[in-house]
């Protein structure tokens, strides 16, 4: 086995080459060839599990008979390969044929090999396949060989899953000209179902995200390219001239390299060839630059490796010139399904929202800011669909089942029909819910709890009023900040806040001070941090910028004149001193505004968000200086469970039915009762009917939620007696498993004809 440094270098090379392979078959070919060489093994083979047939298929081999590839297969529990898959463990034998599970496959010619090392290829806890190395000598593989193969399989499993996903054909079956149906799993963000066509959302000048698209007019695309190349050449010449005095000619050599790459016979010729093959110009630039940069990145020579970044820079320059003249950015027509890697709140709200039937992203998680906004807008959203081959899906037909977090690409007719039926059922259920628009949230045994709305956009206010919200429990003041290209001024803010306050004139409106940082990025004030959830956010930012904080408070106070319904809420508080500083700034602003406006302004009630677990240990201290508490269960869940709310890899661990979360909520209510302070909750947990009834039973004073959830929560409350809710709570609090807790509550809902408040069951896909 090669030395450690060699192993690492070998691993890096293999992973890179596999990543660069254009198809799964080629990736596997490369893999077996390189692994056999790196491990000095006589045989290296990859078997992939065909889920439909429940068989391991020999997909690639270096060393076994080439004719066996694609032909030989083993039942899921057959042979040593089956054993590796079954046990999900390494098997390392010096004499494979003497093992009771050995199964001789004459087509492969493997009788010549004695030693066998098999490693499962696992992806997201599932066995995708098995990699096997073999050699003739009757000697087990070393421990170093084992760990080399394990590391490699762990690194390659994602690439295999991805290659599997982007292939337009089913890798196990014969190619066909019609695109085959596929489905992908993600995380349900905002519930609902949509059937429509994909529109790829790609940020400007981002090479990686340019979608594949057919050229509508090849000559036009060629001429766009030519103009873009001429423009970039001019840019480079200008740069070169500008730098004449600052850089010596050696240092400016790069510009010469760029110009040579832009020679008609160099990159432009290759891009033109792609266009002539049918691609649009932007896609052709992406393909050519990707192919070259992979090649450069694999070079042994470090200098040449670094040229990959120059090439990408050049590609970006051509792309941005093409995009500047882009007349056919696909329009967002009715029933468009927006798909992309990541879509920010600011980018989303600029789009024609009425036409967006659904949103699907490969990044992100259930309580990211964009999802919260999408939920308020009632747009079905699935996030964290990590395997979705975004760039190859432009204009593809999709079904988005945002209840289950599933996306179907090129769905079969029967599935489409079934989903159309479900859509009709949902429309009917929405009509039935309308009956709850005018009712109060009062249980059959007479217990009432106020339901508030969470706002940010004006549409939330309108829907909140329409659905009879008893006030605003959380106004996310950062949202209007996100929709501008600079910090809004005091008067600009006053007008925005006045709208919010006056629509709920006789009801409480809880305005949260600016809560930016982490995933709430302002387009004009980006905070880039390695660990942003633990970084400069919420009150930590505003106390460092008292000029921004005070302007906001002054605007809120001025907006409340004559209405007197303003409550102020402080986000991301960790320590008492932060509250004291904020109160000091608030008092100062109040005095100033009264003086300036010559009116008496009622001091707003002030509350603290319970989002950081440190607050749990300081309830008494903080209660002594504020009027109320509001639980931000989105962040509190993330910090209690140490699970990033935006990371799709750990999304399954982020769960508000976790006993630690439920018991904390219950404990908090007890504390607030003892301290005589009201406590409400404004995280997404309050808008889930299943958890909302538990929160009511705990004794929360109010629940605040997205307008899209108000009617469902109200229906649950109107149909569940408080006595039953309390019994349910007593039953689930001692339970230790989030999934069991959830299904326990679901069972109650089903038994009491409230199934329509649960996510509908997914139809059995027939693809
Ligand atoms: C929360 O954390 O629960 C909350 C309401 O705030 P946001 O989601 O805006 O961070
Ligand atoms: Mg929060």
XYZ file of C-alpha atoms in Angstrom, residues 192-193 403 420-437 467 708 711-713 715 753-760:
35
model
C -49.110 22.497 -0.825
C -49.033 20.856 -4.205
C -46.378 18.239 2.154
C -54.690 16.813 -9.724
C -57.304 15.017 -7.598
C -55.381 15.878 -4.434
C -55.179 19.507 -5.561
C -58.958 19.543 -5.951
C -59.414 17.989 -2.503
C -57.132 20.657 -1.040
C -59.033 23.444 -2.725
C -62.185 22.028 -1.190
C -60.537 21.818 2.243
C -59.415 25.452 1.894
C -63.014 26.416 1.135
C -64.201 24.542 4.235
C -61.628 26.368 6.330
C -63.118 29.683 5.268
C -65.862 29.035 7.820
C -63.198 29.635 10.490
C -62.325 33.127 9.239
C -58.435 35.852 8.946
C -51.413 30.768 6.011
C -57.346 28.923 9.920
C -55.941 25.430 10.404
C -54.817 26.182 13.943
C -60.018 24.794 13.429
C -62.045 13.770 12.175
C -59.305 16.367 11.919
C -57.262 14.480 9.307
C -57.434 17.397 6.909
C -55.145 19.297 9.289
C -52.440 16.670 8.863
C -50.306 16.439 5.760
C -52.220 14.377 3.211
